[in-house]
XYZ file of C-alpha atoms in Angstrom:
314
model
C 0.000 0.000 0.000
C 2.804 2.428 0.842
C 4.494 1.738 -2.495
C 1.208 2.116 -4.376
C 0.698 5.508 -2.760
C 3.909 6.756 -4.408
C 2.889 5.781 -7.941
C 2.251 8.591 -10.422
C 0.899 7.456 -13.795
C -1.704 8.250 -16.360
C -2.328 4.484 -16.628
C -1.095 1.791 -14.250
C -1.434 -1.571 -15.952
C -1.042 -4.946 -14.192
C -0.849 -8.039 -16.412
C -1.006 -11.451 -14.701
C -0.603 -14.759 -16.555
C -3.030 -17.648 -16.061
C -1.835 -20.130 -13.449
C -3.446 -23.457 -14.291
C -6.897 -24.054 -12.817
C -6.370 -21.849 -9.769
C -6.611 -18.146 -9.099
C -4.276 -16.159 -11.343
C -4.497 -12.858 -9.493
C -5.388 -12.174 -5.865
C -6.265 -8.618 -4.825
C -6.295 -7.643 -1.169
C -6.521 -4.146 0.347
C -5.237 -1.558 -2.116
C -6.140 2.126 -2.357
C -4.892 4.359 -5.164
C -5.221 8.116 -5.344
C -6.932 9.345 -8.496
C -5.910 12.318 -10.547
C -3.341 11.022 -13.001
C 0.394 11.543 -13.363
C 0.416 14.820 -11.479
C -1.043 13.506 -8.223
C -1.729 9.802 -8.480
C -3.079 7.270 -10.965
C -5.486 8.146 -13.737
C -6.613 4.617 -14.572
C -5.826 1.269 -12.982
C -6.037 -1.597 -15.483
C -5.809 -5.183 -14.237
C -5.856 -7.933 -16.856
C -5.505 -11.721 -16.698
C -6.649 -14.571 -18.955
C -7.438 -16.625 -15.866
C -9.292 -15.952 -12.592
C -9.076 -12.679 -10.675
C -10.202 -12.806 -7.076
C -10.822 -9.689 -4.968
C -10.983 -10.444 -1.271
C -9.866 -7.034 0.027
C -10.907 -3.425 -0.531
C -9.714 -2.309 -3.976
C -10.383 1.416 -4.254
C -9.563 4.583 -6.126
C -10.214 7.754 -4.133
C -10.313 11.402 -5.230
C -11.373 10.231 -8.677
C -12.482 12.623 -11.387
C -14.527 11.790 -14.465
C -11.582 10.448 -16.464
C -10.246 8.264 -13.637
C -11.268 4.714 -12.878
C -10.608 0.996 -12.497
C -10.762 -1.641 -15.222
C -10.649 -5.285 -14.107
C -10.632 -7.909 -16.864
C -10.306 -11.657 -16.222
C -11.196 -13.897 -19.129
C -12.253 -16.888 -17.041
C -13.820 -15.371 -13.911
C -13.962 -12.400 -11.557
C -14.754 -13.189 -7.947
C -15.450 -10.402 -5.454
C -15.853 -12.204 -2.134
C -18.058 -10.067 0.101
C -18.181 -8.557 2.649
C -14.383 -8.134 2.783
C -13.941 -7.834 -0.983
C -15.020 -4.733 -2.905
C -14.145 -2.585 -5.920
C -14.907 1.154 -5.602
C -14.195 4.350 -7.481
C -15.106 7.442 -5.449
C -14.531 11.179 -5.557
C -13.172 13.375 -2.757
C -16.637 13.490 -1.164
C -16.909 9.701 -1.086
C -19.525 9.521 -3.850
C -19.425 7.148 -6.856
C -17.259 8.776 -9.527
C -15.090 8.083 -12.544
C -15.514 4.781 -14.333
C -15.614 1.119 -13.358
C -15.331 -1.755 -15.834
C -15.635 -5.421 -14.865
C -15.262 -7.763 -17.835
C -15.155 -11.557 -17.739
C -16.913 -14.708 -18.869
C -18.197 -14.960 -15.300
C -18.639 -12.104 -12.805
C -19.577 -13.131 -9.266
C -19.978 -10.535 -6.508
C -21.282 -12.495 -3.561
C -20.507 -14.104 -0.226
C -17.858 -16.804 -0.082
C -20.544 -19.397 0.654
C -22.401 -18.556 -2.564
C -19.171 -18.428 -4.589
C -18.265 -21.899 -3.320
C -21.617 -23.242 -4.546
C -21.284 -21.462 -7.887
C -17.908 -23.074 -8.451
C -19.546 -26.496 -8.159
C -22.686 -25.659 -10.135
C -23.574 -22.170 -11.450
C -27.201 -23.337 -11.769
C -27.703 -24.807 -8.304
C -31.354 -24.849 -7.205
C -31.276 -22.233 -4.416
C -29.009 -19.796 -6.264
C -31.440 -16.962 -6.939
C -33.041 -17.194 -3.489
C -29.634 -16.946 -1.836
C -28.591 -14.045 -4.057
C -31.768 -12.214 -3.020
C -30.783 -12.426 0.659
C -28.074 -10.189 2.080
C -26.431 -12.944 4.115
C -27.174 -11.127 7.366
C -24.983 -8.104 6.555
C -26.705 -4.915 5.423
C -24.547 -2.768 3.113
C -26.871 -0.580 1.021
C -24.101 0.672 -1.301
C -22.980 -2.854 -1.994
C -19.487 -3.872 -3.027
C -18.989 -2.402 -6.506
C -19.131 1.369 -7.124
C -18.393 3.684 -9.982
C -19.796 6.881 -11.401
C -20.258 5.145 -14.777
C -20.154 1.347 -14.513
C -19.965 -1.370 -17.174
C -20.482 -5.060 -16.416
C -19.513 -7.108 -19.478
C -20.146 -10.846 -19.218
C -19.622 -13.690 -21.633
C -21.581 -16.171 -19.533
C -22.817 -15.347 -16.016
C -23.344 -12.230 -13.924
C -24.321 -12.796 -10.298
C -24.415 -9.862 -7.861
C -25.829 -10.567 -4.409
C -28.337 -8.173 -2.886
C -26.803 -6.174 -0.036
C -29.814 -4.049 0.887
C -32.136 -4.290 3.896
C -33.839 -7.688 4.295
C -37.415 -8.086 3.012
C -37.255 -4.706 1.283
C -37.182 -3.574 -2.370
C -34.327 -1.181 -1.471
C -31.867 -3.507 -3.185
C -28.129 -2.945 -3.066
C -25.233 -4.614 -4.843
C -23.820 -2.329 -7.528
C -23.984 1.427 -6.855
C -23.524 3.882 -9.709
C -23.508 7.641 -10.045
C -24.819 9.941 -12.744
C -22.997 7.935 -15.434
C -25.353 5.008 -14.934
C -24.978 1.268 -15.450
C -24.401 -0.726 -18.628
C -24.841 -4.512 -18.694
C -23.219 -5.946 -21.810
C -23.533 -9.620 -22.858
C -20.581 -10.738 -24.967
C -20.874 -14.522 -25.222
C -22.005 -16.934 -27.912
C -24.738 -18.215 -25.563
C -27.313 -16.061 -23.720
C -25.978 -14.528 -20.517
C -27.426 -15.689 -17.202
C -27.946 -12.684 -14.938
C -29.196 -12.331 -11.389
C -28.077 -8.993 -9.997
C -29.075 -6.036 -7.860
C -28.142 -2.365 -7.720
C -29.054 1.304 -7.337
C -28.065 4.827 -8.337
C -26.734 7.350 -5.814
C -26.661 11.004 -6.843
C -24.399 13.751 -5.539
C -27.282 15.274 -3.537
C -27.772 12.005 -1.671
C -30.947 10.967 -3.494
C -31.242 7.293 -4.396
C -33.011 5.516 -7.261
C -34.001 1.983 -6.301
C -35.743 -1.211 -7.361
C -37.858 -1.112 -10.546
C -37.226 2.578 -11.367
C -33.481 1.897 -11.423
C -34.029 -1.273 -13.483
C -35.586 0.837 -16.248
C -32.573 3.163 -16.200
C -30.043 0.375 -16.765
C -28.764 0.011 -20.323
C -29.155 -3.718 -21.021
C -27.288 -3.931 -24.282
C -28.205 -6.493 -26.922
C -24.699 -7.712 -27.695
C -23.607 -11.326 -27.898
C -26.514 -13.767 -27.708
C -28.546 -11.614 -25.324
C -29.970 -12.915 -22.055
C -31.709 -16.049 -20.829
C -35.423 -15.670 -20.140
C -34.796 -16.148 -16.409
C -32.252 -13.318 -16.189
C -33.271 -10.624 -13.700
C -32.073 -7.342 -12.279
C -33.684 -6.080 -9.069
C -36.102 -9.030 -9.571
C -37.332 -7.543 -12.903
C -37.089 -9.806 -15.959
C -34.585 -8.357 -18.405
C -35.980 -9.960 -21.583
C -39.637 -8.973 -21.102
C -39.018 -5.782 -19.087
C -41.516 -7.108 -16.554
C -41.424 -6.220 -12.866
C -43.421 -7.606 -9.972
C -45.588 -5.792 -7.463
C -44.580 -2.199 -6.963
C -43.002 -1.790 -10.377
C -44.287 0.604 -13.006
C -47.062 -0.650 -15.252
C -45.145 0.247 -18.402
C -41.679 1.265 -19.417
C -42.004 4.848 -20.655
C -38.860 4.434 -22.780
C -39.637 1.090 -24.360
C -42.295 -1.505 -25.176
C -45.005 -2.479 -22.742
C -43.973 -5.330 -20.449
C -45.642 -8.720 -20.504
C -48.491 -8.518 -18.014
C -49.198 -12.179 -17.424
C -47.388 -14.474 -14.957
C -44.160 -15.991 -16.231
C -43.560 -18.706 -13.673
C -46.464 -21.016 -14.466
C -49.158 -21.654 -11.884
C -46.655 -21.043 -9.080
C -46.508 -17.377 -10.101
C -50.264 -16.858 -9.515
C -50.786 -15.750 -5.936
C -54.214 -16.685 -4.553
C -55.726 -15.438 -1.269
C -55.318 -17.695 1.731
C -58.027 -19.211 3.897
C -58.201 -16.067 5.988
C -59.490 -13.954 3.082
C -63.015 -12.618 3.583
C -64.216 -13.591 0.107
C -63.457 -16.734 -1.876
C -62.623 -16.345 -5.531
C -64.756 -19.424 -6.359
C -68.221 -20.108 -4.869
C -68.127 -23.709 -3.679
C -71.407 -23.686 -1.763
C -72.935 -25.958 -4.394
C -70.691 -28.751 -3.176
C -73.065 -29.332 -0.216
C -75.979 -30.283 -2.526
C -76.679 -33.993 -2.989
C -75.384 -35.621 -6.117
C -77.825 -36.411 -8.944
C -77.871 -40.182 -9.147
C -80.973 -40.775 -11.311
C -80.236 -41.533 -14.968
C -81.834 -39.190 -17.474
C -81.965 -40.568 -20.979
C -84.012 -37.817 -22.597
C -85.294 -34.416 -21.627
C -88.526 -35.225 -23.463
C -89.593 -38.052 -21.101
C -91.826 -36.110 -18.705
C -92.268 -39.064 -16.347
C -88.648 -38.819 -15.360
C -89.170 -35.245 -14.210
C -92.027 -36.182 -11.745
C -90.465 -37.196 -8.425
C -93.528 -36.483 -6.189
C -94.972 -40.007 -5.972
C -97.290 -39.304 -3.014
C -98.480 -35.934 -4.377
C -97.650 -34.075 -1.156
C -95.861 -31.214 -2.922
C -92.235 -32.216 -2.400
C -89.799 -34.484 -4.187
C -89.513 -37.924 -2.615
C -86.204 -39.696 -2.085
C -85.838 -42.799 -4.237
C -83.498 -45.577 -3.170
C -84.513 -48.344 -5.548
């Protein structure tokens, strides 16, 4: 860290070769001062054809618009939260400059989730675990940049870091420059991610409104149908309860359920009114055969002529 603080460069570039099947580059705590050759480092570029793992706080402070961090790892980027993070901030501590994360697989999540993803990126409880914050609330998440690009050739998984049971999702925090998600692979990208925008005045854009601000680019083979951001479906631009009815800057979203019958939420037993009237189920079953509506004798059930229909058991 002390040596890094003495570096003055327009661009500081770190190239790390792939090291077999293991991690090629390990990043722990490292803070660089932004500003360029006169006062610090203008841009930090880290590049490896293998796996880059961030398990410490990688940060650029005092960043201006032209400053930033670019982390490229062809095989995978792992940011193991809560100790690992990548942030570009200005002198006031707000998201600033630029942040680029580019890889075939970008995983910003707890170590427990990363361990499961290594074994099977499609494990059954993946999306449910990514929705939880793992018991640690960090609204600004673990990746920050004034203008942020997430370019994935395969998977993009960013765990929610916001308050539990709340649509105030966290994960990736951007500034006025916004967020670009860019698929680059030959197969559709699988995305489950969360984020927000934080402006210089402290105002925050969350949940579905932020989803509609994200630039989901149509590169590569696009996205799988199950890909979501802030629980909104990227392909159909559909959000759940609380989201806007339409996207004012694009086509209307699909309004029907997309998860089969499991996506249709019905009232429970405690509801005051049933959706279906089942009172008829208490009536006796009709057991008499009726062969023709024109046979009037079959319609006369009052054998003793006392004004009511008699039960017949034979």
